[in-house]
């Protein structure tokens, strides 16, 4: 009898569920559901206005995703609920909410429905920047060792700054909160009726380390005395590795999904991280780049290395038994979109419209035949700062080599090439710090839709680029984890390695470096690196000084 | 009885004549005539095709300008020909042609009418680049002292490379040529019937120096033995200072212009240089910037200093009795036009069209209120290389400081600011090398039409910017020189200093530096200078290496 699992991917605006045939590894069906409240960045449902840089979500939307998509999958495939042996999920992160001790979100309680801090703080809620800054200053002053696990800096997007913001701005909400919990873990609570915590978000977003644990109570007290016991009071030190089974579906969840209470549920996970087994990666040395508006790089190693400038390292944080490394580039698709939004000439827009193609497709057509180096341009991809390896949000963009003959499509391509150089910097940085990178995989929208960019990446990296076989990498990865939670005794997979082998996949065709191009890109990357180090490592801090002048001008002008 | 003079300005596409009232300094009338042959850059009148980078003109057009505009001036003003005491002219340079010994251009002779090398080589004829390169290499290898007068390099636009090209490619034309002569001097031959040569083109374009003379016969022979006697055979060592009188109108010229044979004719001159007295500059320390697609800087000093990176220094080359210095920026209006031609988004083009304003006016409106430094951007204005002070055509553009919030108008303004920083570099370079710059004047299209740019220049330079009072600076300057040729005894001016005082003028309103802006621009200029020196003086030759890669790719790709 065929067995199945379901993966549910919680994105920024919608959830997407996928039904996986565990024997063939085939994606049988998928279904999606857009969050009715989407991202609340200006008002609460009550109409109450939100501050600058806020971004909230409503947890009811997450439940509604399950209640809509899973019954739809069963209905349209005719698969028997009893044959769905496991369910896995993944979430954006750090997306976090305050709950009561039974898992009820504070915003579900009428007395808090009009209170912004009672809602889910989405990953891109950026209103805790001052808390992150103070946290980093304090940690650096105290010489806290944990900073080394995060390339030296904690982001304002992560859990502790967000929790601290609640405490400072709404101490009554902080007091009423029994548990601060990642949405990734909260949805598992909804499914199983049990609280659990996963190593991935704990490690990457909550300053937890398998050996070192959380920061000390003294450290939290040095931020604010009221935070001293935040871990024991509102978080948890009971952290499960990725791939673990939390339990089976509770009756409530079985009832609204149409599944049975025998269905195993995997521990919470993160959208980027579940993509790793979805492309068949089952061990160290194989980097996965998830390429969208920004790029997230996942890599496993056999030992814990302090790699300067990475986003984080977490034992078991990607696959159990390995040290999972994360790095990132904060401006990739955003980089290209900035160009087309701001600097695309009218004639090109008109040309694309007349042909009914996207401006990106038009630009690619105009430039894809150009040889590397022929434009004479090189750029630093720092329009949104540098996440890895310099971890410096105050760096800004650079474009060099323009002449009066420089065409728009040449600049567009130079921006693409710059992101490829940025990826190569990250890879070389890992290698130089003892973490091998032997193979390169790409998933995400750009990898599926932009062959020119992927060929450039192959040529710049000097490595073949393998492309995710599924356009729904996160949902597929979650389904694999769901099958692992079920285990082979229930018709699932014995472990994530079997899962990666049976259901993970890349496309048959991949991008092979073209030796002549790679040779030129070696020269161009050498130039990129000189500029990267000159502007990024202190020889000329002009970008920071310009930022200071800019801020000063706005303040005093 | 009122006396008048006429100035004729020969531009790239047309000639423009102006009638000046010598008592009031008033411009009584002007008239223009477009060259029927315009610029011949693809074919001769016979249909014969021209090579890449060629740019020729037809000398008959120059005569036709006189024959059309001067009668028109007399006719529409009713001024009596006998009251026009002098005529002065100015030309683009180096614009040069081969003649017979009576002044007949070779291209007027039927046997040469189909021969490209028999025509006028316009200033922007760039097909002698290989000759310029070889000349510079040879001169540098021989340690020729004259290089120091030209910032170390002779341009392919100048006379000797162009003459050498004739010799190599059409030795029969070279042999048939009795005189190679600047169009600036040839038109005086037409007017007076006498050959003459002016210090300005000889000094700036023909490697002549009042003390050193021309390069040695040995030097010319080292280029090509056949060039050994080029100076004595085809040029002239009889060079007149600017402001000198060559003679009076010959009968032929009097007849086709409608003037009398009593009219004095000034020695030939150059369009940029005649603008100096036209703004009232009569001595050292006052820089005039003629701002168009590129900028030409004129400055006089009391002594001959070797200023590294200037275009040239010529005694009597601007006004008699002073050392005339020339510097330049090769990309100013072209810089802004590159941006609007290539990177202006559709919405802006549509917005400007809907309002019936130019895209430049729209961009100014969007950005003029922004405070200096508020964009966080800084650029190096090297899209067309750097003419002064680095004299390096292989340098290319740089733009730094972009974020995802950077708007098109911010980039546009950064390009404008970069040209202002470039001007400040030139001024500081003069000062550091012993040539004072105490005042700044601007003429040319940008100075008349773009108040935002002129205010930025005032703020960046920290000096008031005076604006030429006439929109026809060159023709006015030529008319002043014409009156000087006539002399006070004929109702003209005693000398150029009296002429500058009586007829030269600036607008009443000028641009005064705004102290708060100037303070910020001091900081930004310091950043520009660091980048200028880093990329321009050998610390990081990335721009040249990228150019090599580019050329290599095109050759071998």
XYZ file of N, CA, C and O in Angstrom, chain B residues 26-151:
504
model
N 27.720 96.986 -26.758
C 26.448 96.287 -26.976
C 26.544 95.379 -28.192
O 27.169 95.716 -29.198
N 25.887 94.223 -28.105
C 25.784 93.322 -29.249
C 24.607 93.793 -30.093
O 23.456 93.624 -29.716
N 24.899 94.349 -31.239
C 23.830 94.985 -32.023
C 22.999 93.952 -32.772
O 21.780 94.053 -32.863
N 23.663 92.947 -33.315
C 22.934 91.932 -34.085
C 23.809 90.706 -34.245
O 25.037 90.777 -34.087
N 23.169 89.596 -34.565
C 23.952 88.406 -34.888
C 23.272 87.651 -36.022
O 22.097 87.878 -36.329
N 24.036 86.773 -36.656
C 23.513 85.995 -37.784
C 24.284 84.694 -37.833
O 25.455 84.641 -37.444
N 23.607 83.639 -38.281
C 24.333 82.367 -38.322
C 24.076 81.643 -39.629
O 23.109 81.931 -40.349
N 24.947 80.728 -39.924
C 24.858 79.980 -41.182
C 25.381 78.566 -40.917
O 26.508 78.386 -40.468
N 24.504 77.591 -41.184
C 24.906 76.189 -40.969
C 25.727 75.698 -42.143
O 25.404 75.994 -43.293
N 26.786 74.953 -41.834
C 27.646 74.447 -42.904
C 26.858 73.475 -43.789
O 26.350 72.463 -43.287
N 26.791 73.718 -45.077
C 26.066 72.769 -45.937
C 26.613 71.348 -45.850
O 25.864 70.388 -45.901
N 27.919 71.182 -45.679
C 28.473 69.818 -45.609
C 28.555 69.291 -44.176
O 28.983 68.149 -43.974
N 28.211 70.154 -43.230
C 28.237 69.750 -41.815
C 29.543 69.002 -41.495
O 30.611 69.453 -41.884
N 29.431 67.880 -40.759
C 30.607 67.056 -40.481
C 30.535 65.836 -41.391
O 29.535 65.122 -41.389
N 31.565 65.618 -42.170
C 31.581 64.443 -43.050
C 32.285 63.321 -42.310
O 33.514 63.326 -42.196
N 31.499 62.391 -41.769
C 32.127 61.307 -41.010
C 31.829 59.938 -41.597
O 32.280 58.932 -41.075
N 31.088 59.886 -42.696
C 30.898 58.588 -43.337
C 31.268 58.625 -44.817
O 31.831 57.668 -45.331
N 30.995 59.760 -45.501
C 31.287 59.813 -46.934
C 31.771 61.201 -47.336
O 31.405 62.204 -46.732
N 32.555 61.230 -48.426
C 32.886 62.494 -49.084
C 31.690 62.942 -49.924
O 30.798 62.136 -50.189
N 31.687 64.207 -50.392
C 30.612 64.632 -51.299
C 30.520 63.719 -52.526
O 29.446 63.485 -53.053
N 31.648 63.143 -52.933
C 31.647 62.256 -54.108
C 30.980 60.924 -53.810
O 30.725 60.137 -54.721
N 30.724 60.656 -52.544
C 30.150 59.360 -52.175
C 31.197 58.391 -51.639
O 30.863 57.349 -51.087
N 32.443 58.743 -51.770
C 33.503 57.849 -51.293
C 33.395 57.662 -49.781
O 33.228 58.627 -49.033
N 33.527 56.422 -49.348
C 33.366 56.119 -47.925
C 34.597 56.509 -47.112
O 35.728 56.376 -47.594
N 34.348 56.954 -45.898
C 35.446 57.309 -44.992
C 35.660 56.197 -43.977
O 34.758 55.410 -43.698
N 36.840 56.170 -43.406
C 37.162 55.149 -42.408
C 36.513 55.449 -41.057
O 35.912 56.503 -40.837
N 36.655 54.508 -40.159
C 36.175 54.633 -38.785
C 36.894 55.803 -38.090
O 38.083 55.996 -38.293
N 36.167 56.582 -37.330
C 36.744 57.675 -36.532
C 37.171 58.894 -37.355
O 37.829 59.783 -36.834
N 36.824 58.902 -38.626
C 37.128 60.076 -39.426
C 36.104 61.173 -39.173
O 34.943 60.903 -38.847
N 36.543 62.426 -39.338
C 35.629 63.566 -39.253
C 36.237 64.705 -40.073
O 37.235 65.299 -39.676
N 35.620 64.982 -41.217
C 36.150 65.986 -42.140
C 35.175 67.160 -42.278
O 34.000 67.038 -41.951
N 35.699 68.280 -42.787
C 34.829 69.379 -43.173
C 35.252 69.911 -44.536
O 36.326 69.581 -45.055
N 34.360 70.736 -45.087
C 34.613 71.310 -46.410
C 34.916 72.795 -46.234
O 34.080 73.541 -45.732
N 36.092 73.277 -46.670
C 36.463 74.670 -46.394
C 35.579 75.687 -47.107
O 35.499 76.839 -46.680
N 34.919 75.258 -48.171
C 34.012 76.203 -48.831
C 32.935 76.688 -47.853
O 32.495 77.839 -47.917
N 32.535 75.805 -46.936
C 31.505 76.180 -45.957
C 31.950 77.371 -45.115
O 31.138 78.206 -44.720
N 33.248 77.421 -44.814
C 33.754 78.511 -43.972
C 33.641 79.849 -44.702
O 33.306 80.880 -44.112
N 33.955 79.814 -46.019
C 33.829 81.032 -46.823
C 32.361 81.440 -46.916
O 32.012 82.625 -46.781
N 31.508 80.438 -47.084
C 30.081 80.733 -47.220
C 29.510 81.390 -45.964
O 28.584 82.194 -46.046
N 30.051 81.023 -44.808
C 29.602 81.672 -43.559
C 29.825 83.175 -43.659
O 28.924 83.974 -43.360
N 31.026 83.554 -44.089
C 31.331 84.991 -44.220
C 30.398 85.655 -45.229
O 29.843 86.734 -44.992
N 30.218 84.969 -46.350
C 29.446 85.557 -47.451
C 27.967 85.693 -47.112
O 27.264 86.510 -47.706
N 27.484 84.870 -46.189
C 26.067 84.963 -45.810
C 25.838 85.843 -44.595
O 24.912 86.654 -44.577
N 26.647 85.665 -43.562
C 26.289 86.319 -42.287
C 26.664 87.797 -42.273
O 25.920 88.610 -41.713
N 27.801 88.167 -42.861
C 28.231 89.563 -42.736
C 27.314 90.493 -43.529
O 26.821 91.488 -42.982
N 26.991 90.164 -44.796
C 25.994 91.010 -45.481
C 24.672 91.079 -44.711
O 24.034 92.132 -44.656
N 24.285 89.972 -44.098
C 23.025 89.967 -43.342
C 23.091 90.934 -42.164
O 22.142 91.676 -41.884
N 24.230 90.940 -41.469
C 24.395 91.861 -40.326
C 24.258 93.311 -40.777
O 23.597 94.126 -40.133
N 24.949 93.626 -41.888
C 24.935 95.015 -42.376
C 23.520 95.393 -42.809
O 23.022 96.478 -42.487
N 22.914 94.453 -43.507
C 21.593 94.749 -44.047
C 20.578 94.960 -42.932
O 19.826 95.934 -42.939
N 20.570 94.083 -41.946
C 19.493 94.213 -40.961
C 19.743 95.320 -39.946
O 18.807 95.751 -39.275
N 20.969 95.807 -39.824
C 21.213 96.893 -38.864
C 21.324 98.250 -39.556
O 21.253 99.283 -38.900
N 21.553 98.231 -40.874
C 21.770 99.489 -41.575
C 23.109 100.128 -41.264
O 23.361 101.281 -41.623
N 23.980 99.376 -40.604
C 25.295 99.934 -40.288
C 26.108 100.069 -41.584
O 26.071 99.197 -42.451
N 26.820 101.168 -41.666
C 27.629 101.457 -42.835
C 28.906 100.611 -42.795
O 29.603 100.567 -41.781
N 29.223 99.959 -43.914
C 30.403 99.091 -43.966
C 31.660 99.847 -43.542
O 32.552 99.280 -42.893
N 31.738 101.099 -43.857
C 32.935 101.882 -43.528
C 33.109 102.036 -42.021
O 34.220 102.321 -41.545
N 32.022 101.861 -41.255
C 32.118 101.994 -39.802
C 32.482 100.686 -39.108
O 32.616 100.648 -37.881
N 32.603 99.638 -39.882
C 33.064 98.365 -39.303
C 34.587 98.375 -39.420
O 35.146 98.158 -40.483
N 35.241 98.646 -38.290
C 36.683 98.892 -38.362
C 37.512 97.623 -38.237
O 38.671 97.598 -38.639
N 36.919 96.565 -37.678
C 37.739 95.370 -37.482
C 36.908 94.102 -37.553
O 35.677 94.120 -37.356
N 37.594 93.030 -37.828
C 36.936 91.720 -37.821
C 37.870 90.712 -37.147
O 39.088 90.723 -37.375
N 37.277 89.926 -36.259
C 38.030 88.862 -35.587
C 37.291 87.550 -35.765
O 36.076 87.545 -35.996
N 38.024 86.467 -35.678
C 37.405 85.148 -35.876
C 37.940 84.174 -34.835
O 39.006 84.380 -34.257
N 37.170 83.137 -34.643
C 37.671 82.038 -33.802
C 37.170 80.734 -34.392
O 36.145 80.693 -35.076
N 37.880 79.681 -34.085
C 37.631 78.391 -34.727
C 37.715 77.273 -33.695
O 38.322 77.429 -32.632
N 37.126 76.137 -34.060
C 37.448 74.918 -33.324
C 38.913 74.596 -33.601
O 39.474 75.045 -34.595
N 39.519 73.833 -32.730
C 40.933 73.487 -32.937
C 41.200 72.151 -32.233
O 40.540 71.825 -31.260
N 42.149 71.420 -32.713
C 42.901 71.583 -33.933
C 42.080 71.085 -35.123
O 41.823 69.892 -35.245
N 41.719 72.037 -35.980
C 40.994 71.743 -37.217
C 41.918 72.224 -38.332
O 42.228 73.420 -38.393
N 42.377 71.321 -39.162
C 43.558 71.601 -39.978
C 43.364 71.110 -41.418
O 42.662 70.139 -41.647
N 43.975 71.830 -42.365
C 43.802 71.436 -43.768
C 45.093 71.621 -44.570
O 45.946 72.421 -44.197
N 45.228 70.883 -45.666
C 46.376 71.021 -46.559
C 46.049 72.002 -47.693
O 44.964 71.937 -48.266
N 46.993 72.891 -47.982
C 46.778 73.908 -49.018
C 47.953 73.935 -49.988
O 49.058 73.489 -49.677
N 47.699 74.586 -51.104
C 48.787 74.984 -51.989
C 49.391 76.280 -51.434
O 48.852 76.882 -50.500
N 50.499 76.755 -52.059
C 51.183 77.898 -51.433
C 50.416 79.205 -51.568
O 50.703 80.177 -50.869
N 49.391 79.244 -52.443
C 48.542 80.437 -52.513
C 47.328 80.338 -51.590
O 46.438 81.186 -51.636
N 47.284 79.285 -50.773
C 46.170 79.150 -49.836
C 45.003 78.339 -50.371
O 44.026 78.111 -49.649
N 45.098 77.861 -51.577
C 43.993 77.048 -52.118
C 43.977 75.668 -51.448
O 44.969 74.934 -51.512
N 42.870 75.320 -50.807
C 42.799 73.982 -50.217
C 42.936 72.914 -51.299
O 42.384 73.079 -52.399
N 43.649 71.833 -50.965
C 43.814 70.779 -51.958
C 42.482 70.225 -52.445
O 42.346 69.870 -53.618
N 41.508 70.206 -51.552
C 40.222 69.608 -51.943
C 39.473 70.466 -52.960
O 38.498 70.011 -53.559
N 39.904 71.734 -53.144
C 39.282 72.573 -54.174
C 39.764 72.185 -55.573
O 39.167 72.562 -56.570
N 40.878 71.463 -55.650
C 41.450 71.097 -56.944
C 40.788 69.806 -57.418
O 40.722 68.832 -56.663
N 40.303 69.810 -58.658
C 39.542 68.645 -59.147
C 40.282 67.332 -58.952
O 39.665 66.317 -58.626
N 41.610 67.356 -59.114
C 42.332 66.084 -59.025
C 42.343 65.498 -57.609
O 42.644 64.325 -57.427
N 41.999 66.318 -56.613
C 41.999 65.803 -55.228
C 40.606 65.761 -54.598
O 40.457 65.418 -53.434
N 39.597 66.113 -55.355
C 38.250 66.242 -54.772
C 37.732 64.920 -54.219
O 36.870 64.904 -53.342
N 38.254 63.816 -54.714
C 37.792 62.509 -54.241
C 38.789 61.895 -53.258
O 38.767 60.699 -52.991
N 39.628 62.723 -52.683
C 40.704 62.223 -51.827
C 40.449 62.683 -50.368
O 40.576 63.871 -50.066
N 40.102 61.785 -49.485
C 39.755 62.191 -48.116
C 40.823 63.060 -47.453
O 40.496 64.035 -46.773
N 42.089 62.715 -47.648
C 43.142 63.456 -46.959
C 43.318 64.874 -47.489
O 44.086 65.649 -46.934
N 42.605 65.229 -48.569
C 42.698 66.589 -49.100
C 41.759 67.548 -48.372
O 41.846 68.761 -48.558
N 40.878 67.032 -47.530
C 39.872 67.866 -46.859
C 40.366 68.331 -45.481
O 41.444 67.933 -45.013
N 39.535 69.157 -44.857
C 39.813 69.634 -43.492
C 39.616 68.489 -42.511
O 38.564 67.851 -42.503
N 40.594 68.254 -41.684
C 40.410 67.307 -40.583
C 39.877 68.080 -39.385
O 40.568 68.937 -38.824
N 38.644 67.764 -39.009
C 37.987 68.458 -37.896
C 38.651 68.061 -36.574
O 39.267 67.010 -36.468
N 38.479 68.902 -35.577
C 39.077 68.612 -34.252
C 38.769 67.203 -33.800
O 39.606 66.525 -33.224
N 37.542 66.720 -34.075
C 37.198 65.402 -33.531
C 37.456 64.260 -34.511
O 36.915 63.171 -34.339
N 38.264 64.492 -35.504
C 38.803 63.404 -36.337
C 39.751 62.588 -35.441
O 40.769 63.104 -34.979
N 39.388 61.343 -35.171
C 40.143 60.547 -34.186
C 40.895 59.387 -34.816
O 41.288 58.448 -34.122
N 41.106 59.491 -36.149
C 41.722 58.356 -36.834
C 43.248 58.399 -36.787
O 43.912 57.561 -37.386
N 43.794 59.366 -36.071
C 45.255 59.436 -35.962
C 45.727 59.000 -34.570
O 46.798 59.388 -34.115
N 44.912 58.156 -33.926
C 45.271 57.739 -32.562
C 46.574 56.950 -32.561
O 47.415 57.131 -31.680
N 46.761 56.085 -33.538
C 48.000 55.276 -33.533
C 49.208 56.192 -33.740
O 50.291 55.937 -33.209
N 49.018 57.256 -34.518
C 50.122 58.198 -34.714
C 50.426 58.945 -33.423
O 51.588 59.145 -33.064
N 49.372 59.335 -32.705
C 49.583 60.010 -31.419
C 50.295 59.080 -30.444
O 51.221 59.482 -29.739
N 49.862 57.821 -30.423
C 50.487 56.867 -29.500
C 51.975 56.719 -29.804
O 52.815 56.757 -28.895
N 52.290 56.559 -31.086
C 53.697 56.374 -31.445
C 54.500 57.651 -31.180
O 55.640 57.596 -30.732
N 53.868 58.791 -31.452
C 54.556 60.052 -31.169
C 54.877 60.165 -29.674
O 56.004 60.517 -29.284
N 53.887 59.832 -28.823
C 54.101 59.951 -27.376
C 55.170 58.983 -26.890
O 56.002 59.327 -26.050
N 55.129 57.763 -27.420
C 56.141 56.781 -27.016
C 57.536 57.256 -27.397
O 58.472 57.191 -26.593
N 57.639 57.726 -28.633
C 58.953 58.175 -29.104
C 59.435 59.373 -28.291
O 60.596 59.425 -27.855
N 58.546 60.330 -28.065
C 58.942 61.536 -27.326
C 59.347 61.182 -25.901
O 60.334 61.709 -25.369
N 58.601 60.270 -25.285
C 58.925 59.880 -23.908
C 60.273 59.172 -23.886
O 61.125 59.443 -23.030
N 60.492 58.271 -24.864
C 61.745 57.524 -24.907
C 62.929 58.468 -25.116
O 64.017 58.244 -24.592
N 62.705 59.519 -25.871
C 63.785 60.467 -26.142
C 63.895 61.532 -25.061
O 64.804 62.365 -25.089
N 62.968 61.514 -24.111
C 62.998 62.527 -23.053
C 62.765 63.929 -23.597
O 63.385 64.894 -23.144
N 61.877 64.050 -24.559
C 61.612 65.360 -25.166
C 60.991 66.304 -24.130
O 59.961 65.991 -23.529
N 61.603 67.450 -23.954
C 61.150 68.381 -22.917
C 59.754 68.924 -23.201
O 59.018 69.275 -22.283
N 59.376 68.980 -24.490
C 58.082 69.603 -24.797
C 56.906 68.889 -24.160
O 55.869 69.494 -23.919
N 57.043 67.584 -23.874
C 55.920 66.850 -23.276
C 55.439 67.517 -21.987
O 54.249 67.516 -21.675
N 56.405 68.095 -21.270
C 56.058 68.740 -19.998
C 55.103 69.908 -20.161
O 54.389 70.276 -19.224
N 55.078 70.496 -21.358
C 54.151 71.602 -21.589
C 52.728 71.136 -21.862
O 51.812 71.948 -21.970
N 52.553 69.822 -22.020
C 51.234 69.293 -22.371
C 50.802 68.216 -21.388
O 50.104 67.277 -21.763
N 51.230 68.360 -20.154
C 50.825 67.386 -19.147
C 51.341 65.988 -19.466
O 50.829 65.015 -18.936
